[in-house]
Coordinates of C-alpha atoms and ligand atoms in Angstrom, one line a residue:
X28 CA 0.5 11.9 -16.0
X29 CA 0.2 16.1 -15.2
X30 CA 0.6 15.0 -11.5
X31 CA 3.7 15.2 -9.1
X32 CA 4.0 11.4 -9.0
X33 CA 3.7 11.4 -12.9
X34 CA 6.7 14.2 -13.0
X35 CA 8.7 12.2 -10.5
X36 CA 8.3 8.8 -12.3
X37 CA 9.5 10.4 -15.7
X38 CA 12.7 12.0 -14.4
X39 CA 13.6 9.2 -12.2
X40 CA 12.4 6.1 -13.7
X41 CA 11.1 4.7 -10.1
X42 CA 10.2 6.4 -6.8
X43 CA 11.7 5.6 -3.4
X44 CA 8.3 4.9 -0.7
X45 CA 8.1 5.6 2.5
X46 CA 8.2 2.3 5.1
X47 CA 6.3 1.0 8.0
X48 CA 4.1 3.8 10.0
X49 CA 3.1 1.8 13.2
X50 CA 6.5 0.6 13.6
X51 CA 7.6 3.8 14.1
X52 CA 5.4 4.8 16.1
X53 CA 5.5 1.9 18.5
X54 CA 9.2 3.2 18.4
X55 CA 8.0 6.2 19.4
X56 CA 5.5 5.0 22.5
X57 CA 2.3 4.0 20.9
X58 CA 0.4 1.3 22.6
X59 CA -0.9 -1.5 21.0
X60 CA -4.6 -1.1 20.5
X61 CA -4.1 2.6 20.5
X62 CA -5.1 4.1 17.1
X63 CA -2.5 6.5 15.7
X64 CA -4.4 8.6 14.1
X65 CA -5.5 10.1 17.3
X66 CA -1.5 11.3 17.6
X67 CA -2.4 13.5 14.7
X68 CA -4.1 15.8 17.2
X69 CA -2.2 14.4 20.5
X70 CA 0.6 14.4 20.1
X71 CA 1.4 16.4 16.0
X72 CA 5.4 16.4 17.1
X73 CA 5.5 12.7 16.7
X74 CA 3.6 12.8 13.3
X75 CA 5.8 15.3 11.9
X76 CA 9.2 13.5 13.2
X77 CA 7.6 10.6 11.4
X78 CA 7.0 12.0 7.9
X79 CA 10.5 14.2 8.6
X80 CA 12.3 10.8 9.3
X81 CA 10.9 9.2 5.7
X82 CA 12.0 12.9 3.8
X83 CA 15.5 12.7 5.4
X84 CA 15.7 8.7 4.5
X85 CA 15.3 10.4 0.6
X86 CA 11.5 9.2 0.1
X87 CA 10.0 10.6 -2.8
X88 CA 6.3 10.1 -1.6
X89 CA 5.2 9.2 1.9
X90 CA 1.6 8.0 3.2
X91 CA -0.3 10.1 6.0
X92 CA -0.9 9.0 9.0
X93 CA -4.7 8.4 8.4
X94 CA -4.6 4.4 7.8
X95 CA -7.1 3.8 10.2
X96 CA -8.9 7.2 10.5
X97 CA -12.4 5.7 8.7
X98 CA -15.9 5.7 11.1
X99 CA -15.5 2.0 11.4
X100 CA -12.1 2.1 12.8
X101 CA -12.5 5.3 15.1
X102 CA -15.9 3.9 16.6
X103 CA -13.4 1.4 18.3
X104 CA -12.3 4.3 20.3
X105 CA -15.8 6.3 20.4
X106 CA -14.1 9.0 18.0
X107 CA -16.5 7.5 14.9
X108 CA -17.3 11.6 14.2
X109 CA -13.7 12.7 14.1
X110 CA -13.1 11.0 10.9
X111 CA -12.8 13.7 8.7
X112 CA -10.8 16.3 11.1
X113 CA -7.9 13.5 12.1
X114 CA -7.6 12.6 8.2
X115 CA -7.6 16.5 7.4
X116 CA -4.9 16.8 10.0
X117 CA -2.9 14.0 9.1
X118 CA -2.3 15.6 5.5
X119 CA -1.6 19.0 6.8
X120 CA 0.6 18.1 8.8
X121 CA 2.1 16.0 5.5
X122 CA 1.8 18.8 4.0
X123 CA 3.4 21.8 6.1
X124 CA 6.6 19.5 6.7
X125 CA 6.8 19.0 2.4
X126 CA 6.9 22.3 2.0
X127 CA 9.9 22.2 3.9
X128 CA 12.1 20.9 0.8
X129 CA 13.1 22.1 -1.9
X130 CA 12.5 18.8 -4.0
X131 CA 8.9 17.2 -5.7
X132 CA 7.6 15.3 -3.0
X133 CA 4.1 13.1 -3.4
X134 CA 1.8 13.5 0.0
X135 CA -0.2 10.1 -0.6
X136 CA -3.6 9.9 1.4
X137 CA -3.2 6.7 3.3
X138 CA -7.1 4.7 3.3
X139 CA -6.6 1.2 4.8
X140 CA -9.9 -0.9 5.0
X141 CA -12.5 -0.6 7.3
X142 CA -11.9 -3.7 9.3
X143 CA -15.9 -4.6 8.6
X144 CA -16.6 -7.0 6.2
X145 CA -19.2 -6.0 3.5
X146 CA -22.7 -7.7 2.9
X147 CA -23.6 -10.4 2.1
X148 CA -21.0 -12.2 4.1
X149 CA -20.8 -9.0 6.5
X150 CA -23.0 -6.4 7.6
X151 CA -21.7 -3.5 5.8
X152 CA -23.2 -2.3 3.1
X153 CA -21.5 -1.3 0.1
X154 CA -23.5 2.3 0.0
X155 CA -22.3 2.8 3.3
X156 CA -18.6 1.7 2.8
X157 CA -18.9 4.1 0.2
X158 CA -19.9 6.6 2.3
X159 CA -17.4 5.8 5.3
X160 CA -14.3 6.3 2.8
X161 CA -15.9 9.4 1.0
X162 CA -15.4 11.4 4.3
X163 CA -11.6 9.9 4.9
X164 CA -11.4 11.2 1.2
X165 CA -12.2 14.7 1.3
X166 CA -10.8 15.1 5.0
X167 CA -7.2 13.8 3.5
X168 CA -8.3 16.3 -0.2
X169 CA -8.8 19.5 2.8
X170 CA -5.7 18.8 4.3
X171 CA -3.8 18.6 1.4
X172 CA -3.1 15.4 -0.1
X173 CA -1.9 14.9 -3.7
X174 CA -3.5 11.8 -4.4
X175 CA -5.7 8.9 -1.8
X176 CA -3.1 6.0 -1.3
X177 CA -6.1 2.7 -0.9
X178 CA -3.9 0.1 1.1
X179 CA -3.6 -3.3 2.6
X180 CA -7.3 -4.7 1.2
X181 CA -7.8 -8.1 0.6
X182 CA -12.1 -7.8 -1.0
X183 CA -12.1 -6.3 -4.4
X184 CA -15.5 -5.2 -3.2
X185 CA -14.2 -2.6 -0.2
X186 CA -11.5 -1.9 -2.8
X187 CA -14.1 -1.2 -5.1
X188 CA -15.9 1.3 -2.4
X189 CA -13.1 2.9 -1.9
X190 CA -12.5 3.5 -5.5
X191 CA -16.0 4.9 -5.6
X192 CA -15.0 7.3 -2.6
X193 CA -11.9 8.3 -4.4
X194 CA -14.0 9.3 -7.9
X195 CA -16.8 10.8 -5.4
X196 CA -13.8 13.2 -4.0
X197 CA -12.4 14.2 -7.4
X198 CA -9.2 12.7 -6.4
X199 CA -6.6 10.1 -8.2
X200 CA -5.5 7.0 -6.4
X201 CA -2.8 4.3 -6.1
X202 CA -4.1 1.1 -4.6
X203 CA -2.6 -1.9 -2.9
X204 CA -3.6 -5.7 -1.7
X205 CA -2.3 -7.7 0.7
X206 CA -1.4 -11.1 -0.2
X207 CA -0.9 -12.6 2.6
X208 CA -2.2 -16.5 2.3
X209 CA -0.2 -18.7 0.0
X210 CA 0.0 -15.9 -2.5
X211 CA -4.0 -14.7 -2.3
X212 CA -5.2 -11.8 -0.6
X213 CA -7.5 -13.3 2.6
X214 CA -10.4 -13.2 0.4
X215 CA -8.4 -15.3 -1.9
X216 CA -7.7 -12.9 -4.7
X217 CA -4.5 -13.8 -6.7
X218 CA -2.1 -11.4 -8.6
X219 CA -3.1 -11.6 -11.4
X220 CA -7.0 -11.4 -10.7
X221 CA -6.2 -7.9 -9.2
X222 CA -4.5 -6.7 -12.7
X223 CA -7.6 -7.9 -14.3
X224 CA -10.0 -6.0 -12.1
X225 CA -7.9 -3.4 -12.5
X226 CA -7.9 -3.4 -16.3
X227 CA -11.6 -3.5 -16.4
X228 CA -12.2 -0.7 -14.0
X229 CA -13.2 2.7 -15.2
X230 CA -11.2 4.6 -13.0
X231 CA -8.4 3.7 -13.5
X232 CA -5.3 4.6 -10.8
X233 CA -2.1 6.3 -11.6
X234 CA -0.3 2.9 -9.8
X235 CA -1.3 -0.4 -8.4
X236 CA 0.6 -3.1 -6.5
X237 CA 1.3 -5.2 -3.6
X238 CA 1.9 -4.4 0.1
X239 CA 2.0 -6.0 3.4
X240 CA 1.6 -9.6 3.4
X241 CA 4.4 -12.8 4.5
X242 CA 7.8 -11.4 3.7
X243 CA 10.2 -9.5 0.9
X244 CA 9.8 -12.9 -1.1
X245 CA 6.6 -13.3 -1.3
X246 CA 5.8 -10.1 -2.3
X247 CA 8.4 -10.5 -4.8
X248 CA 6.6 -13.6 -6.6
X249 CA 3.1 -11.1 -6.4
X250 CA 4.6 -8.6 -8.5
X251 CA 5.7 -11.4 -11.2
X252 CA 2.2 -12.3 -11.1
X253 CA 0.5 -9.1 -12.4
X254 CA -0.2 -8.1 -15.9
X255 CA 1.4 -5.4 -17.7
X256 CA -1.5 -2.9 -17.8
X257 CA 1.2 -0.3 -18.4
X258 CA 0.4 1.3 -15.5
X259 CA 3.3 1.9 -13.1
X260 CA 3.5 -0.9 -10.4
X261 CA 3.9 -0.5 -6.1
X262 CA 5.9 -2.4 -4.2
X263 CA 5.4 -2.4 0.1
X264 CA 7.1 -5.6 1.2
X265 CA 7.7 -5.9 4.9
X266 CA 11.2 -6.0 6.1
X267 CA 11.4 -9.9 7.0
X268 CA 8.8 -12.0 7.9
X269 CA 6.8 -11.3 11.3
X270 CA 7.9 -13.7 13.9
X271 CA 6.1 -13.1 17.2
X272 CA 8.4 -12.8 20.7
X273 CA 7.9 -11.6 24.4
X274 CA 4.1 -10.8 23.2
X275 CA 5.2 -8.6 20.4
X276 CA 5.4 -8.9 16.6
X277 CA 8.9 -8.4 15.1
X278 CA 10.4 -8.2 11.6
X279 CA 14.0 -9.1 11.2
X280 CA 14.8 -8.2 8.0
X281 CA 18.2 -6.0 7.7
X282 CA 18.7 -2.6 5.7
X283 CA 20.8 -5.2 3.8
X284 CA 18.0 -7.2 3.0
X285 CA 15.9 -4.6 1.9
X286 CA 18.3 -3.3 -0.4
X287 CA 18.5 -6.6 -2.3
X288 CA 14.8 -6.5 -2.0
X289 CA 14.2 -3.0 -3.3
X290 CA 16.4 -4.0 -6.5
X291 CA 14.6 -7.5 -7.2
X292 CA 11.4 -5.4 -7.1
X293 CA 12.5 -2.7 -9.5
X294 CA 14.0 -5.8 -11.5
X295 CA 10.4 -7.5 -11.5
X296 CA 8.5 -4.7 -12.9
X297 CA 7.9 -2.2 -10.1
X298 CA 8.2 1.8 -10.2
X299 CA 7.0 2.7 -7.0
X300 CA 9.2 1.1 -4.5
X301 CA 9.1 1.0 -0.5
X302 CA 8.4 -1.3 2.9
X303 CA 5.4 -1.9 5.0
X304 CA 5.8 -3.8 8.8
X305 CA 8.9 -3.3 10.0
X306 CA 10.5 -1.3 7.4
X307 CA 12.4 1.7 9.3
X308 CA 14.3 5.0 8.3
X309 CA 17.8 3.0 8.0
X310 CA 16.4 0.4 5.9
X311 CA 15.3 3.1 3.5
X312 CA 18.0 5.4 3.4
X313 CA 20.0 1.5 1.8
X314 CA 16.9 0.9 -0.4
X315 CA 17.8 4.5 -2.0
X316 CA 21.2 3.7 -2.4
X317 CA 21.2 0.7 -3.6
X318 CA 18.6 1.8 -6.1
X319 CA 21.0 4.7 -7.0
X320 CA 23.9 2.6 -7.6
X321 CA 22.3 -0.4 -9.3
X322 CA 21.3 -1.1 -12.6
X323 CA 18.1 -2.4 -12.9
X324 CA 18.3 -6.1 -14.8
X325 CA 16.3 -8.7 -16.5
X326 CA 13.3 -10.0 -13.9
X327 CA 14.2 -12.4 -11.4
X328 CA 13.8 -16.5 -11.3
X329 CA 12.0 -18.1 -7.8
X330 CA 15.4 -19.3 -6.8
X331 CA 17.5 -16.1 -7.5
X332 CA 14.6 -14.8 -4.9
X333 CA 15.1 -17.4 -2.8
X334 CA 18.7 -16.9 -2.6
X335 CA 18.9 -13.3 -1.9
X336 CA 15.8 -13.0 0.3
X337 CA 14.9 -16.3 1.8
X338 CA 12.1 -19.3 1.2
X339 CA 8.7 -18.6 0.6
X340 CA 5.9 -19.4 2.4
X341 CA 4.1 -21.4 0.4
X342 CA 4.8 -23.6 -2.9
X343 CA 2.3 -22.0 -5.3
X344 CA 1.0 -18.2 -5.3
X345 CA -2.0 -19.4 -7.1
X346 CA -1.7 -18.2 -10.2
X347 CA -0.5 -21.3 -12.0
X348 CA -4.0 -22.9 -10.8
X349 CA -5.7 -20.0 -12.5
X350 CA -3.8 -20.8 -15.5
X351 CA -5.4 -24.2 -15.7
X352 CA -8.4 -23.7 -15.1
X353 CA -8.4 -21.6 -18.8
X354 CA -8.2 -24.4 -21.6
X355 CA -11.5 -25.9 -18.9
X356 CA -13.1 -23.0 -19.6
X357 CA -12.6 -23.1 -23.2
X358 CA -13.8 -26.9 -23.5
X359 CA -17.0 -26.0 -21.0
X360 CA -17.7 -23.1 -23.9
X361 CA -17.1 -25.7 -27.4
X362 CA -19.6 -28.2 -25.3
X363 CA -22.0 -25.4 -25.4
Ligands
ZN18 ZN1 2.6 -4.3 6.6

């Protein structure tokens, strides 16, 4: 890998992430069912304490503030034409506070779904998803983005679009599902399905993970789940599980938590290690500590998960169904 993240990975052995972007900028006075990306022209101060707060925490590659900033998502808000200008911003504004430091920092193009669900169960179509991440692409590739960071999907086909997007751009990608129902993305993709997609795709992405989803366990038992494609693997856990309270969501997971968890990840196989929901500047200025001043050791059993993070939410993740339904395959095949 020629690539800043490649250089990073190689001197380092794993990369600190940045956390949770809407939690900080709820912090910061964002309404709910305001879309941030419009703060990258509003109100740029806030944008750049936000991607200043996840350099001073010691992150070695951030996201932009560009999520959300696809046609589909802006049309909420009647801005469906500013797509490409908000993205451009948000990776300028990435970029102008990077080149601030002294040290390798990865800008990573944030592209979070469309919110539409694709034909034939939807009404998108998957030319047109194509087409609405194409424009997030080269907006983020303007404004100076290293590579396109494809988050929080659950349909391999929008993940696919995206991909298409990314290739369409010239750019490289990471990419991330959220598995967020009893192990399985909300389209019901498992773990392990996503490596194999992965393995069979022809352009290929420098990473590939987990984010989002229940809590740090959960996402814990994902990463167990994937292949080794020997391809570097992310891990985005939010900090705690989201508990809802006086008509807002919260995450109580500690800084001490999500030091444990940032360890058990590296432990189980990840490279590329950092929070989603909840996930603030103080829990990853402990991540990168404890990271620093732990060895990394042999991967982690269910209980030693259980013990340092907390139950799961559900029994199985999936996988072990997936598992049996091979030898049936198999006999189905001899009948034949
Ligand atoms: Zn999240």
């Amino acid at each position: 890998m020629e690539n800043t993240l490649g250089h990073i990975l190689h001197e380092k052995g794993w990369i600190l992430a940045d956390g949770a972007i809407g939690t900080q900028l709820f912090n910061m006075g964002l309404q709910s069912g305001d879309a941030p990306e419009l703060w990258n022209d509003l109100q740029p101060e806030k944008i750049r304490k936000l991607y200043r707060s996840s350099i001073d925490a010691g992150c070695d590659l951030f996201l932009t503030n560009s999520f959300g900033s696809n046609s589909c998502r802006l049309k909420l808000h009647n801005k469906e034409r500013e797509d490409f200008r908000l993205s451009k911003l948000s990776a300028e504004l990435g970029r102008e506070e990077i080149g601030k430091e002294k040290r390798k920092i990865v800008l990573a193009g944030s592209m979070g779904p469309t919110g539409e669900i694709l034909q034939p169960l939807g009404a998108l179509s998957f030319k047109d998803a194509v087409e609405v991440f194409h424009i997030q692409a080269e907006g983020l590739k303007e404004g100076g983005a290293d590579i396109l960071w494809i988050e929080t999907i659950s349909h391999l086909d929008e993940l696919r679009a995206a991909i298409d997007a990314a290739k369409l751009a010239e750019m490289e990608w990471c990419g991330t599902m959220s598995f967020d129902t009893s192990g399985r993305t909300m389209m019901g993709i498992t773990s392990k399905e996503f490596s194999k997609n992965i393995s069979e795709m022809d352009y290929k992405p420098l990473a590939y993970g987990a984010n989002c989803g229940v809590g740090p366990s959960d996402l814990i038992r994902t990463l167990l789940g994937f292949e080794d494609l020997r391809l570097p693997i992310i891990a985005k856990g939010n900090a705690g599980i989201p508990k809802y309270a006086d008509g807002k969501i919260r995450y109580d997971g500690t800084p001490e938590l999500m030091a444990s968890y940032a360890c058990l990840a590296r432990d189980a196989g990840a490279k590329i290690i950092g929070g989603c929901c909840g996930t603030t500047p103080e829990h990853l200025t402990l991540m990168r500590q404890a990271l620093e001043g732990q060895k990394p050791m042999t991967k982690p059993s269910i209980d030693e998960i259980i013990e340092k993070l907390g139950p799961l939410s559900s029994n199985s993740d999936g996988t072990d169904l997936e598992n049996m339904k091979g030898p049936r395959r198999l006999k189905r095949k001899r009948r034949l």
